[in-house]
Amino acid sequence: MSLFYNILLIVLWNLIVPILIGYLITKFMKSDDKNNIAINFLIGFIVMLGIFQPITLIAIYLKVSLTFLTMLVKLVWGTLSIVSIVINHKRIFVTMSHVTIVLKKFNIYLFGALLLIMLQGYSYIAYEHIDDDDAFFVATATTAVANDNLYVKSPYSGVTYKNLPDRYILSPFSIYYAVMSKLTLVHATVYAHLFLPLVLLLFVYMVYYLWGKEWFQKSESLGVYLVLISIINIFGNYSEFTTQSFLLFRLWQGKAFLAAGILPFLLYLCYKTRKEMEYLFFIALFFGTLAASHVSSMGIFLAPLLIGCWALVDLIMTKKLTRLFCYMLCCLPSILCGLLYVIIS
Amino acid sequence: MQELISNLQNSIEIYRHTGKIMLLLTTLLGFFLIKTNQRVRVIALYVLFGSIILLNPFFLKYEIDIFGENHLYRLGMILLVPILSSYALTNVLLKVTERKKRLIALIGSLILIALSGRFVYTKEYFFQANNEDKVYDLAVDIANCVTATNQSPTIAITEVQGVFIRQYNANIKLVCAPKVRENWDEAEDESVMNMRIMLSDSEPDMPNLTQLAKQNGCDYLILLNQQVKEDNPQNYGFRYVNTFEDFQVFENVQE
């Protein structure tokens, strides 16, 4: 019963709440994809992380307790979800009824892709990959839970920090584990090593699915594409540093999630802003750069680099300076975090 | 110029991504060969721009300054090579119109990818999980042992096991954190530093080590079997509790 209750809470905070928040953002979009459950989940998840970033940074600065931070984000995420239910209930119902249509399009290739994705999920459940970096990232979460504070005690020893770890303080993804641990009543290490990778794996493959959907009209072609990318990932261990190795070894770590999930999704959002000339995608992109800076310090640099490369291409092709300005605005969180890093280091 | 090219070579060697670079070049070639509409071709242009910026020896010098040589490989992450390679390959497969032939072509492609790549799920990187926390069993055993009577004990331990103990139970305080690394930024006095040196010694000066352990408020001293061959903490006010693999647990009974 207890495990069942934990799983219910995990599904609530990691799937249902992101989807509801996603619906809130896409409500005002004109895009044909606005009722796609995958895009709602992805945008919602990014917005959740994006909202969490400034709240957490302020909480660390003000030295508030983890319990207070958890209550605060619970209130914010919860309110957004309830507002979304109130204004989107009809749309949510219509989307759910579309699930049967999607199932009718299932074919052997999609089935193969699903099997391969489940295999990757199973490996996260049944096997373990020991990574020394967890001594900092995961132990920061367990230390925060044990002491009910944020970055006060060192995760290595449990003694009080003399100086804060400036490189990591601006990307407090470990605190996200801690907050989720409190919300789902699961031990932070169990959440980070078992449940979070499954949620993030779903995120990553939904990004792949959306890319595939953009490129291929037929579900058979989409299936072929997903099978190929799954196999490229499973046989992508050229070194421990490839995106594929990051994805399948240690997805719970921010840098891995950044490489495998957030950066591809940021490029997808860039692509959508150009394809559909939908300015609301810029809002998602803004939260995306916030999320990128939240999960990894490299995200502070890589997200604007990615958007910058895209913005150059966009400028050449559209010759619209207003769009360039919008891209620059989206990079503002990263620029601010970069400046903060320079100041505190 | 030679230095810049050398930097580029080094970065590729660090990344060890020859296979990935080949995939990237194949993808780019694929993109320009396939008849795509302008909307899709914009991705190819993005990859081209990104590659020019990231892999250009002239920019690389500055990129190394910003990111550091060891983290430079992460720049390649923005090129999204797996996604784009799969896209290019799928397009090639879609040229085969007959369904059976397409399935055979797909299986052939999968075999080629598998043979040219390297399998992720090997014993080198993955172990059967024995506990839901997915940390070393040894860490779990030691943590359970030292918290049997005291919920938040202070322990001194050798080697890297301490890393995992605090992931399992953060109520346990470590006098000497395992292997000092880049994130080490906490108060550490001289006696703790001395203790760290002694804990890494294969034959520690036991009277001094146990004295320092008491001074630093250690409830438990955990040493490797080989470290207690010559002398033993039991001779200095510690009680033997248990042995887990190569580690012996001693409790401080002189509070």
GROMACS .gro file of C-alpha atoms in nm, chain A residues 175-298:
model
  124
  175ILE     CA    1   1.759   2.044  -0.443
  176TYR     CA    2   1.499   1.937  -0.697
  177TYR     CA    3   1.567   1.573  -0.594
  178ALA     CA    4   1.528   1.678  -0.231
  179VAL     CA    5   1.199   1.861  -0.290
  180MET     CA    6   1.062   1.572  -0.497
  181SER     CA    7   1.174   1.333  -0.227
  182LYS     CA    8   0.964   1.526   0.025
  183LEU     CA    9   0.666   1.554  -0.211
  184THR     CA   10   0.665   1.187  -0.306
  185LEU     CA   11   0.775   1.055   0.035
  186VAL     CA   12   1.054   0.855  -0.130
  187HIS     CA   13   1.416   0.859  -0.008
  188ALA     CA   14   1.611   1.115  -0.213
  189THR     CA   15   1.865   0.857  -0.331
  190VAL     CA   16   1.592   0.614  -0.435
  191TYR     CA   17   1.413   0.894  -0.617
  192ALA     CA   18   1.732   1.006  -0.794
  193HIS     CA   19   1.853   0.659  -0.890
  194LEU     CA   20   1.526   0.482  -0.963
  195PHE     CA   21   1.225   0.705  -1.036
  196LEU     CA   22   1.381   1.022  -1.178
  197PRO     CA   23   1.570   0.841  -1.459
  198LEU     CA   24   1.243   0.681  -1.571
  199VAL     CA   25   1.068   1.019  -1.584
  200LEU     CA   26   1.361   1.178  -1.765
  201LEU     CA   27   1.388   0.886  -2.008
  202LEU     CA   28   1.024   0.944  -2.094
  203PHE     CA   29   1.103   1.315  -2.142
  204VAL     CA   30   1.396   1.235  -2.376
  205TYR     CA   31   1.200   0.993  -2.592
  206MET     CA   32   0.907   1.231  -2.610
  207VAL     CA   33   1.148   1.492  -2.749
  208TYR     CA   34   1.266   1.235  -3.005
  209TYR     CA   35   0.902   1.154  -3.082
  210LEU     CA   36   0.820   1.521  -3.143
  211TRP     CA   37   1.121   1.563  -3.370
  212GLY     CA   38   1.013   1.252  -3.560
  213LYS     CA   39   0.658   1.379  -3.584
  214GLU     CA   40   0.782   1.704  -3.736
  215TRP     CA   41   0.980   1.522  -3.999
  216PHE     CA   42   0.768   1.222  -4.090
  217GLN     CA   43   0.400   1.219  -4.174
  218LYS     CA   44   0.349   0.841  -4.162
  219SER     CA   45   0.355   0.659  -3.829
  220GLU     CA   46   0.557   0.379  -3.993
  221SER     CA   47   0.839   0.623  -4.077
  222LEU     CA   48   0.821   0.764  -3.726
  223GLY     CA   49   0.857   0.408  -3.593
  224VAL     CA   50   1.165   0.345  -3.809
  225TYR     CA   51   1.316   0.672  -3.685
  226LEU     CA   52   1.255   0.583  -3.319
  227VAL     CA   53   1.398   0.232  -3.363
  228LEU     CA   54   1.710   0.377  -3.522
  229ILE     CA   55   1.766   0.639  -3.253
  230SER     CA   56   1.714   0.379  -2.980
  231ILE     CA   57   1.976   0.153  -3.135
  232ILE     CA   58   2.216   0.444  -3.188
  233ASN     CA   59   2.176   0.520  -2.817
  234ILE     CA   60   2.217   0.159  -2.703
  235PHE     CA   61   2.533   0.120  -2.910
  236GLY     CA   62   2.660   0.473  -2.851
  237ASN     CA   63   2.916   0.402  -2.582
  238TYR     CA   64   3.213   0.522  -2.790
  239SER     CA   65   3.329   0.677  -2.466
  240GLU     CA   66   3.178   0.757  -2.126
  241PHE     CA   67   3.126   1.113  -2.243
  242THR     CA   68   2.890   1.067  -2.536
  243THR     CA   69   2.533   1.193  -2.510
  244GLN     CA   70   2.420   0.832  -2.546
  245SER     CA   71   2.635   0.713  -2.254
  246PHE     CA   72   2.512   1.003  -2.045
  247LEU     CA   73   2.154   0.912  -2.135
  248LEU     CA   74   2.179   0.546  -2.041
  249PHE     CA   75   2.436   0.554  -1.758
  250ARG     CA   76   2.334   0.845  -1.538
  251LEU     CA   77   2.036   1.036  -1.666
  252TRP     CA   78   1.951   1.157  -1.314
  253GLN     CA   79   2.253   1.388  -1.324
  254GLY     CA   80   2.181   1.734  -1.458
  255LYS     CA   81   2.455   1.733  -1.720
  256ALA     CA   82   2.319   1.410  -1.870
  257PHE     CA   83   1.962   1.539  -1.876
  258LEU     CA   84   2.086   1.864  -2.028
  259ALA     CA   85   2.263   1.683  -2.312
  260ALA     CA   86   2.002   1.419  -2.383
  261GLY     CA   87   1.679   1.602  -2.307
  262ILE     CA   88   1.687   1.975  -2.257
  263LEU     CA   89   1.917   2.081  -2.542
  264PRO     CA   90   1.728   1.876  -2.805
  265PHE     CA   91   1.402   2.021  -2.672
  266LEU     CA   92   1.537   2.377  -2.686
  267LEU     CA   93   1.630   2.323  -3.050
  268TYR     CA   94   1.284   2.179  -3.110
  269LEU     CA   95   1.128   2.494  -2.961
  270CYS     CA   96   1.355   2.709  -3.180
  271TYR     CA   97   1.246   2.505  -3.481
  272LYS     CA   98   0.879   2.549  -3.391
  273THR     CA   99   0.911   2.926  -3.345
  274ARG     CA  100   1.047   2.946  -3.697
  275LYS     CA  101   0.812   2.694  -3.857
  276GLU     CA  102   0.489   2.825  -3.709
  277MET     CA  103   0.591   3.184  -3.635
  278GLU     CA  104   0.428   3.125  -3.299
  279TYR     CA  105   0.572   3.371  -3.050
  280LEU     CA  106   0.436   3.179  -2.749
  281PHE     CA  107   0.703   2.918  -2.813
  282PHE     CA  108   0.950   3.187  -2.708
  283ILE     CA  109   0.796   3.176  -2.360
  284ALA     CA  110   0.863   2.803  -2.344
  285LEU     CA  111   1.215   2.873  -2.473
  286PHE     CA  112   1.267   3.129  -2.196
  287PHE     CA  113   1.170   2.872  -1.933
  288GLY     CA  114   1.385   2.620  -2.119
  289THR     CA  115   1.700   2.829  -2.071
  290LEU     CA  116   1.606   2.871  -1.704
  291ALA     CA  117   1.569   2.492  -1.677
  292ALA     CA  118   1.902   2.441  -1.857
  293SER     CA  119   2.079   2.667  -1.607
  294HIS     CA  120   1.901   2.486  -1.324
  295VAL     CA  121   2.013   2.134  -1.413
  296SER     CA  122   2.378   2.200  -1.496
  297SER     CA  123   2.633   2.477  -1.482
  298MET     CA  124   2.720   2.387  -1.842
   0.00000   0.00000   0.00000
